[in-house]
PDB file of C-alpha atoms in Angstrom:
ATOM      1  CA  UNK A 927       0.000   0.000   0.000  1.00  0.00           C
ATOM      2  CA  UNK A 928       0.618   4.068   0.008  1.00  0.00           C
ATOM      3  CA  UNK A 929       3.180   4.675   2.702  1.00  0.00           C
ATOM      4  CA  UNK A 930       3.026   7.406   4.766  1.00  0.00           C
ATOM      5  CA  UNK A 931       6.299   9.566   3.776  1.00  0.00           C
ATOM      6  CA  UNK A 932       7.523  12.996   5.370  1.00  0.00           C
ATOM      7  CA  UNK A 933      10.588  14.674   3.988  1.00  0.00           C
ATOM      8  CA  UNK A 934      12.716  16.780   6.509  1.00  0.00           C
ATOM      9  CA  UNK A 935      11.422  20.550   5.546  1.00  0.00           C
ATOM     10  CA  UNK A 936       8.502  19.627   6.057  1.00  0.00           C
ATOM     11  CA  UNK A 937       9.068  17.892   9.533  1.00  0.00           C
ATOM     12  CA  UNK A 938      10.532  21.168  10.328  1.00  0.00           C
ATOM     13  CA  UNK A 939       7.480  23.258   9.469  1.00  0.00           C
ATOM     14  CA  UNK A 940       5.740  21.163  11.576  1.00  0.00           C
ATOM     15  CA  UNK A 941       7.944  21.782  14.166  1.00  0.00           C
ATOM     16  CA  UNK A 942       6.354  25.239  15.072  1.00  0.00           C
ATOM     17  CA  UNK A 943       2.777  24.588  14.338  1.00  0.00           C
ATOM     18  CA  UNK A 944       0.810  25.080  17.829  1.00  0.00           C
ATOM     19  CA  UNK A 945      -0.149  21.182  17.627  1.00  0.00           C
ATOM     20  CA  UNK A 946       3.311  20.275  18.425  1.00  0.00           C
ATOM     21  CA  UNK A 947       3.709  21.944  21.684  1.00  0.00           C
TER      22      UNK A 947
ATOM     23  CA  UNK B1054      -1.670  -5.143  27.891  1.00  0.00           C
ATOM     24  CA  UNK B1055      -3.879  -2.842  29.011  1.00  0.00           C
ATOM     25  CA  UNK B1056      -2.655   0.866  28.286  1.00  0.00           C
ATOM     26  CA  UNK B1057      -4.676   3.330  25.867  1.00  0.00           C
ATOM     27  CA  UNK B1058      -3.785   2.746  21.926  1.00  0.00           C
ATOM     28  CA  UNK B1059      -1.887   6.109  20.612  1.00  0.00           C
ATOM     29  CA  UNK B1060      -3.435   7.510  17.753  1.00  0.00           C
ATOM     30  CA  UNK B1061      -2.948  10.701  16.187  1.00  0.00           C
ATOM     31  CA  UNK B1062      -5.063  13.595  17.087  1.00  0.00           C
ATOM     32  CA  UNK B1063      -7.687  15.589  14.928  1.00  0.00           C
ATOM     33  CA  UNK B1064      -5.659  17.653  12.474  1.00  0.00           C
ATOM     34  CA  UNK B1065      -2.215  15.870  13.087  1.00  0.00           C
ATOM     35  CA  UNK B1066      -0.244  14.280  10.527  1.00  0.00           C
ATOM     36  CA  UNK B1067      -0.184  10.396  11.052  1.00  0.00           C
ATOM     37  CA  UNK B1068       3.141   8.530  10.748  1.00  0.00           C
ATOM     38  CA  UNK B1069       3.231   5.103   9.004  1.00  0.00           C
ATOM     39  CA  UNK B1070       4.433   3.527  12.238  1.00  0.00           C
ATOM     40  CA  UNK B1071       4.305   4.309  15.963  1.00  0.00           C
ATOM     41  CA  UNK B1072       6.947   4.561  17.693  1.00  0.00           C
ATOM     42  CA  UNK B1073       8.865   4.590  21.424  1.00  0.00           C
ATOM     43  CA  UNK B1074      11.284   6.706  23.262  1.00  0.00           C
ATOM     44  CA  UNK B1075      13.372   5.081  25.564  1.00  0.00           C
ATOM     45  CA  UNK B1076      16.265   6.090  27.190  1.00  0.00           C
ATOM     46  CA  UNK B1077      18.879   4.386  29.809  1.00  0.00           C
ATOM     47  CA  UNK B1078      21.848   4.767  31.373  1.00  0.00           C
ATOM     48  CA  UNK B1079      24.484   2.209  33.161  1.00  0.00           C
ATOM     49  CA  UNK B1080      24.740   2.193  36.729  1.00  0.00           C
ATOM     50  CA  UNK B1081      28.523   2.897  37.549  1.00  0.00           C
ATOM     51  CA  UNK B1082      30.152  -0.634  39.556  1.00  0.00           C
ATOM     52  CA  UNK B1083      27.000  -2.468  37.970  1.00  0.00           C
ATOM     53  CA  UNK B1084      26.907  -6.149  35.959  1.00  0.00           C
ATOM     54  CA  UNK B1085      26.467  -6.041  32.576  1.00  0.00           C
ATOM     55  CA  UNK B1086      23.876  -8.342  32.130  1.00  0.00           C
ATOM     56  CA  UNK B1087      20.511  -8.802  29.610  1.00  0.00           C
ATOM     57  CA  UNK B1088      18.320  -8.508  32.627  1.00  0.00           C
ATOM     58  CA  UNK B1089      20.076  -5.458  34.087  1.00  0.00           C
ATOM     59  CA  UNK B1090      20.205  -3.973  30.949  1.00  0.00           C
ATOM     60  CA  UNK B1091      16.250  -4.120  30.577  1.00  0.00           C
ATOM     61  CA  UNK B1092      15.500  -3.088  33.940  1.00  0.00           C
ATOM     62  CA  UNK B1093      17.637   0.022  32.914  1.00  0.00           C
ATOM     63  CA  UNK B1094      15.201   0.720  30.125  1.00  0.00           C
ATOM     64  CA  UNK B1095      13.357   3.447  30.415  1.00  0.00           C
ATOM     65  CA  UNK B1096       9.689   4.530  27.671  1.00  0.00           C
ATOM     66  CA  UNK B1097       9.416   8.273  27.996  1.00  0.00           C
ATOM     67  CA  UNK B1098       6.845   8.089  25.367  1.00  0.00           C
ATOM     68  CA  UNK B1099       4.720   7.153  22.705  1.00  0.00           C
ATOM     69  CA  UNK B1100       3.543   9.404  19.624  1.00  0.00           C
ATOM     70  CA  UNK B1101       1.841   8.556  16.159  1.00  0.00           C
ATOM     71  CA  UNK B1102       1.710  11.497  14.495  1.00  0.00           C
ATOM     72  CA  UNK B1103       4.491  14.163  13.581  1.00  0.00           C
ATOM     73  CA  UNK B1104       2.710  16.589  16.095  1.00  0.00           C
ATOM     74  CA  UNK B1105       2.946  13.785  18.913  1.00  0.00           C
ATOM     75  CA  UNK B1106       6.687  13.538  18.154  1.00  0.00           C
ATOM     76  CA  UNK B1107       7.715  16.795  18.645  1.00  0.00           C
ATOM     77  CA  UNK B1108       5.814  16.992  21.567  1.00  0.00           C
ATOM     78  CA  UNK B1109       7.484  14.543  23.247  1.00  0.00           C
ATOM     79  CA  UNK B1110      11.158  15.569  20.926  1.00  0.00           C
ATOM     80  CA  UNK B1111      11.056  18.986  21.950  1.00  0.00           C
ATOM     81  CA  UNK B1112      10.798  18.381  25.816  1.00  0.00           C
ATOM     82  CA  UNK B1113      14.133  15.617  26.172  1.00  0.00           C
ATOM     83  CA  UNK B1114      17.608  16.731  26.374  1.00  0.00           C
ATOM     84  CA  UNK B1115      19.612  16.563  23.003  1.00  0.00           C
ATOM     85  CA  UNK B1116      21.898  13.760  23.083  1.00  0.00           C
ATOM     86  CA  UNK B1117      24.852  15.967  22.796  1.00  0.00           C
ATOM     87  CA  UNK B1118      24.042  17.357  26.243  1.00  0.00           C
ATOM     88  CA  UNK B1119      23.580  14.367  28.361  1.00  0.00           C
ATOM     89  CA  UNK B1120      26.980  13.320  30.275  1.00  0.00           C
ATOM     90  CA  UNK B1121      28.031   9.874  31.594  1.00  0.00           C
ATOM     91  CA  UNK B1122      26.993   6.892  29.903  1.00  0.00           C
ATOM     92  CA  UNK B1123      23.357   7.364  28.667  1.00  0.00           C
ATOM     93  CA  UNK B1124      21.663   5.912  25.370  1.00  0.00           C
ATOM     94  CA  UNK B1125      18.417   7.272  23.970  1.00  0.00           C
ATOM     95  CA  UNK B1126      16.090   4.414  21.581  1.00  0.00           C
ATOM     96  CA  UNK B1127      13.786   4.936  19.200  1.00  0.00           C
ATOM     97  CA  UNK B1128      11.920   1.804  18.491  1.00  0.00           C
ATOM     98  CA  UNK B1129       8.406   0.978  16.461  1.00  0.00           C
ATOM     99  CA  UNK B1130       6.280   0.441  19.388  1.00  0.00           C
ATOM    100  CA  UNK B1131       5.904  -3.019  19.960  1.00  0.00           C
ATOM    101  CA  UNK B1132       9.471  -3.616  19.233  1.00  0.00           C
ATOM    102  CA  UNK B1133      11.922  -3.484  22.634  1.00  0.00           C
ATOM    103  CA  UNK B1134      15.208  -2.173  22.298  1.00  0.00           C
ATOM    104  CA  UNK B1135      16.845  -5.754  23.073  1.00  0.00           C
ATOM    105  CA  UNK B1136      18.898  -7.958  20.830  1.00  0.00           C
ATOM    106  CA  UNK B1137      16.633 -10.814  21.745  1.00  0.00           C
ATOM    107  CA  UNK B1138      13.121  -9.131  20.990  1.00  0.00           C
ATOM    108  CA  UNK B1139      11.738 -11.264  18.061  1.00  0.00           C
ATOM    109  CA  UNK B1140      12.203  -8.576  15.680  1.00  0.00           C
ATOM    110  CA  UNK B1141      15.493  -7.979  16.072  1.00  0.00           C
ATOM    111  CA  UNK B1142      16.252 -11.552  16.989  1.00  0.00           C
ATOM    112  CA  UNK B1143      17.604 -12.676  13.534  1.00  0.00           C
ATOM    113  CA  UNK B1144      18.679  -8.742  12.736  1.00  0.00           C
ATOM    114  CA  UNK B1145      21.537  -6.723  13.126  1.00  0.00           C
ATOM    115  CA  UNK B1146      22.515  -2.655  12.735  1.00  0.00           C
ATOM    116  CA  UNK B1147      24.683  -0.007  10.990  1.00  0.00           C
ATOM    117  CA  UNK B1148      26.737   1.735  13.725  1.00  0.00           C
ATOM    118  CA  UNK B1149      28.593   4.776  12.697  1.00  0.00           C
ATOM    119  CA  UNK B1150      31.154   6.229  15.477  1.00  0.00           C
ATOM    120  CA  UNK B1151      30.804   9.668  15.751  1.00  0.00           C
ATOM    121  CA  UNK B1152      33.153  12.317  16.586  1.00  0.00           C
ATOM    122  CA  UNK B1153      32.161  14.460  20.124  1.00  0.00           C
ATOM    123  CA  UNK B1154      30.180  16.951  19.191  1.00  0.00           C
ATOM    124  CA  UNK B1155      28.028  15.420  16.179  1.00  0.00           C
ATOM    125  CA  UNK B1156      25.265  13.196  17.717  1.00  0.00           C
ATOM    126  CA  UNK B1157      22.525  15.913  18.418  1.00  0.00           C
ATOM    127  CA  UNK B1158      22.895  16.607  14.471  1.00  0.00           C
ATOM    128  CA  UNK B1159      23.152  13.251  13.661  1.00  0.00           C
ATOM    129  CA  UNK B1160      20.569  12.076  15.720  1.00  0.00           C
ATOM    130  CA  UNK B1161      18.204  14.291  14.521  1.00  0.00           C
ATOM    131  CA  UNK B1162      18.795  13.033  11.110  1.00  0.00           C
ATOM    132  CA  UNK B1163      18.086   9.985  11.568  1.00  0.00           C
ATOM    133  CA  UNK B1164      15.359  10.330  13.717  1.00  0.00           C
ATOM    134  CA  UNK B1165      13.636  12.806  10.577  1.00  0.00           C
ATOM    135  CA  UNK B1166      14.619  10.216   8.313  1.00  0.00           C
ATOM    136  CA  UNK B1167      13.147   7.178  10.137  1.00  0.00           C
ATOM    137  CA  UNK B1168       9.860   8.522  10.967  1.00  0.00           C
ATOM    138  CA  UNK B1169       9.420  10.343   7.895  1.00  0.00           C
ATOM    139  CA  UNK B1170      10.082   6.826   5.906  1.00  0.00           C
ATOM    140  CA  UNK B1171      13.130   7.247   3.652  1.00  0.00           C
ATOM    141  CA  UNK B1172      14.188   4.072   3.942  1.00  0.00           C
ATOM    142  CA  UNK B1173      11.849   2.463   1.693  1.00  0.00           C
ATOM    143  CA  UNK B1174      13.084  -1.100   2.876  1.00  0.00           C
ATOM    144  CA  UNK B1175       9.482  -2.043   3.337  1.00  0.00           C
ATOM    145  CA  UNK B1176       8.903  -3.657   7.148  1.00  0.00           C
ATOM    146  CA  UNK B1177      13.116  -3.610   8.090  1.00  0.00           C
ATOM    147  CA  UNK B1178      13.593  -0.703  10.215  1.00  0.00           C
ATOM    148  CA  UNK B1179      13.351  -1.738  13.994  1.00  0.00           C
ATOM    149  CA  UNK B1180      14.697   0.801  15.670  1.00  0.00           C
ATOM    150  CA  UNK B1181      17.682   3.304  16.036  1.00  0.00           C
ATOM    151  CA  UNK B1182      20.221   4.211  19.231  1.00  0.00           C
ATOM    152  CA  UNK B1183      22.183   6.793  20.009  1.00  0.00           C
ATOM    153  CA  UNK B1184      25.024   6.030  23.004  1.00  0.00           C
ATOM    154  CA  UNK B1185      26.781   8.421  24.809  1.00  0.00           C
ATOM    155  CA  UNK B1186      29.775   7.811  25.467  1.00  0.00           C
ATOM    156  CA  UNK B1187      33.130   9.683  27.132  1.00  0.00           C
ATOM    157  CA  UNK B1188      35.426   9.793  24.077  1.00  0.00           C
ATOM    158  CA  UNK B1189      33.104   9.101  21.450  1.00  0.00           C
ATOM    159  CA  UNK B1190      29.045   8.913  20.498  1.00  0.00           C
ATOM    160  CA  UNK B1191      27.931   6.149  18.662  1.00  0.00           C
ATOM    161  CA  UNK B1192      25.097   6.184  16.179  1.00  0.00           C
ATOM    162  CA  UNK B1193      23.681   2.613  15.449  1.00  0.00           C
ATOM    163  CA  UNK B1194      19.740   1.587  13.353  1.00  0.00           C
ATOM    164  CA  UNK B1195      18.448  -1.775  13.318  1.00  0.00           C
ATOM    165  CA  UNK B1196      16.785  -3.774  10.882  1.00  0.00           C
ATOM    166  CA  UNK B1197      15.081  -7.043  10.577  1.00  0.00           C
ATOM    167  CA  UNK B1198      17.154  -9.013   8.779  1.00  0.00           C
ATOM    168  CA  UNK B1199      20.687  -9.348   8.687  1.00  0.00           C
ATOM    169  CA  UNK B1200      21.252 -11.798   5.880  1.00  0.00           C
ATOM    170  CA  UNK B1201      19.346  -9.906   3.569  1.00  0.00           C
ATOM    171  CA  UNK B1202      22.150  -7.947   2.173  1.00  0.00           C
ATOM    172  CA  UNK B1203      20.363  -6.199  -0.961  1.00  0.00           C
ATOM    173  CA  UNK B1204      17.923  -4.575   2.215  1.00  0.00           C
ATOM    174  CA  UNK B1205      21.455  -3.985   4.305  1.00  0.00           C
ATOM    175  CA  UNK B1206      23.232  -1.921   1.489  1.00  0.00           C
ATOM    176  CA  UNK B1207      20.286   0.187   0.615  1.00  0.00           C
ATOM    177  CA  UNK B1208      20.077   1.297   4.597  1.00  0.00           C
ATOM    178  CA  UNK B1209      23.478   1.897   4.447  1.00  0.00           C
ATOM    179  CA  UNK B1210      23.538   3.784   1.462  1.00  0.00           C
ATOM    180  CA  UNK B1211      20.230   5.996   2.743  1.00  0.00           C
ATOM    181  CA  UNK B1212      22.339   6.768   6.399  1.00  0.00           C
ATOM    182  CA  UNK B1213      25.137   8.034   4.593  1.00  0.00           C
ATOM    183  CA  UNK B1214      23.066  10.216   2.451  1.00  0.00           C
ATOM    184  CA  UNK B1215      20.551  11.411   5.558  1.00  0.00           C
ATOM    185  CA  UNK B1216      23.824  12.383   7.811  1.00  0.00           C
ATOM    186  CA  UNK B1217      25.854  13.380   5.347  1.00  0.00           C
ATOM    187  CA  UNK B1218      29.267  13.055   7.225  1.00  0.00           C
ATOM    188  CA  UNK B1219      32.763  13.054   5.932  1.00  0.00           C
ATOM    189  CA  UNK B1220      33.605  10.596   3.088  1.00  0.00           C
ATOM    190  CA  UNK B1221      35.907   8.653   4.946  1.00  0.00           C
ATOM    191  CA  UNK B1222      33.299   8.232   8.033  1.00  0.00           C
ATOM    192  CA  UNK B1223      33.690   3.910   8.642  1.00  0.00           C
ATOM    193  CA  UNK B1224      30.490   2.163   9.275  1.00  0.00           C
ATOM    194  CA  UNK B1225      30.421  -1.126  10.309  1.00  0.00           C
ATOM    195  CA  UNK B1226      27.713  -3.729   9.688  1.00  0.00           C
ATOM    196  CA  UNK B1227      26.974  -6.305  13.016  1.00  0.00           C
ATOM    197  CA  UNK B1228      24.376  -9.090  13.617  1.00  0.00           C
ATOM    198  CA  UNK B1229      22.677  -9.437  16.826  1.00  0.00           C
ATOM    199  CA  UNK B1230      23.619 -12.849  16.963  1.00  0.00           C
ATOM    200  CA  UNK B1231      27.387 -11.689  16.648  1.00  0.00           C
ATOM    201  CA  UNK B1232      26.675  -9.778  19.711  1.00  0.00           C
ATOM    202  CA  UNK B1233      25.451 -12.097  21.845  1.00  0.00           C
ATOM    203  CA  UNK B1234      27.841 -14.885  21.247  1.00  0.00           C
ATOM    204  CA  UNK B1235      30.786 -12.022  21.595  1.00  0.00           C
ATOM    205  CA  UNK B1236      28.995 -10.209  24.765  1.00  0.00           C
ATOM    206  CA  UNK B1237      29.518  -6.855  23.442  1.00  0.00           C
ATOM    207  CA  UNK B1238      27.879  -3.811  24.181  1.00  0.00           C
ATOM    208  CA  UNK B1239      28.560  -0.064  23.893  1.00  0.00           C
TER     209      UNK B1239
END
C-alpha cells in the first residue's frame, strides 16, 4: 500500500505549528 | 496489555508507524547483564503522528548534552530495544562512530529520516540508538534481517546520504547474533 512519507522541511514546518507543543 | 492505543489527534499528521522513546543509562560498579540492561530501560513516550513527536522531541535533552553513559532508543512500538526481541532476533545494525560533538545533528537526522520513511526497505527498520559515550558517540539503526544484504546496502547507502558526514566516516555492519555470542555492548 501508500506509505506514509515525510521529507525533513517539512518535519521542520511542523515543528512550530501550535499542535506540536 | 492494558494501556490506551496512541493515535494521532484531529488535524495531526499520522506517521506510518508508531513509535517509542526510551532512554537508559548504566549504573557505575553495575553487571552487565541482559536482565540489568532491561531493567535500565526506560519509555518516555509514545507518539503517532508528527505533532505527537515533537511533543514529546522537543521536551528531552539533546543527546549531545547528556553526560556519563546514557543511550536514547527509538523503536516501532511493539518492538523493545533488546537484541533478543523477536524482531530484532535474527537482525543486526549499521553503527557509525561519531566524533564528540556530532550526535545531536546526527541524531536528529536519523530520527527525521526514520519517521518520515526514507528508507523504503518495506517492514526492516526496527529501531535506532544513540550512546553516549566519554570519548566518542555512537550512532547505530536496526533492521530485521541481517542476511538480507540487498535490504542492508540500501540502509546503508540511505544513512550516509541522511547524515551526510565526511567521506571517509567507517560504518560497520553487526548481527545481533554476533553480539550475543561475543557479549559486546557499547
Amino acid at each position: 500500500g501508500t506509505r506514509i512519507v515525510y521529507e525533513r522541511h517539512f518535519l521542520m514546518q511542523c515543528r512550530n505549528s501550535p499542535l506540536a507543543k | 496489555e492494558s494501556r490506551p492505543v496512541v493515535k494521532p489527534g484531529k488535524g495531526e499528521h499520522p506517521l506510518q508507524f508508531n513509535y517509542c522513546f526510551w532512554f537508559s543509562r548504566r549504573t557505575p560498579g553495575k553487571q552487565t547483564s541482559s536482565s540489568s540492561y532491561d531493567q535500565n530501560l526506560k519509555n518516555i513516550g509514545t507518539f503517532a503522528s508528527v505533532e505527537q513527536f515533537f511533543a514529546n522531541y522537543s521536551h528531552i535533552a539533546r543527546p549531545g548534552d547528556l553526560s556519563g553513559h546514557s543511550d536514547y532508543h527509538l523503536f516501532k512500538e511493539g518492538v523493545r530495544p533488546m537484541w533478543e526481541d523477536d524482531a530484532n532476533k535474527n537482525g543486526g545494525k549499521w553503527i557509525v562512530r561519531l566524533k564528540k560533538g556530532l550526535a545531536s545533528r546526527c541524531w536528529e537526522n536519523l530520527v527525521f529520516a526514520m519517521i518520515g520513511e526514507q528508507f523504503m526497505v518495506g517492514e526492516e527498520i526496527c529501531g535506532a540508538v544513540i550512546s553516549i559515550r566519554y570519548q566518542e558517540d555512537i550512532l547505530s539503526l536496526w533492521n530485521r534481517t541481517a542476511h538480507d544484504q540487498q535490504t542492508t546496502s540500501r540502509i546503508r547507502d540511505t544513512l550516509k546520504r541522511i547524515l551526510n558526514l565526511p567521506p571517509n566516516t567507517i560504518m560497520e555492519y553487526k548481527k545481533h547474533s554476533e553480539s550475543l555470542s561475543d557479549n559486546s555492548s557499547f
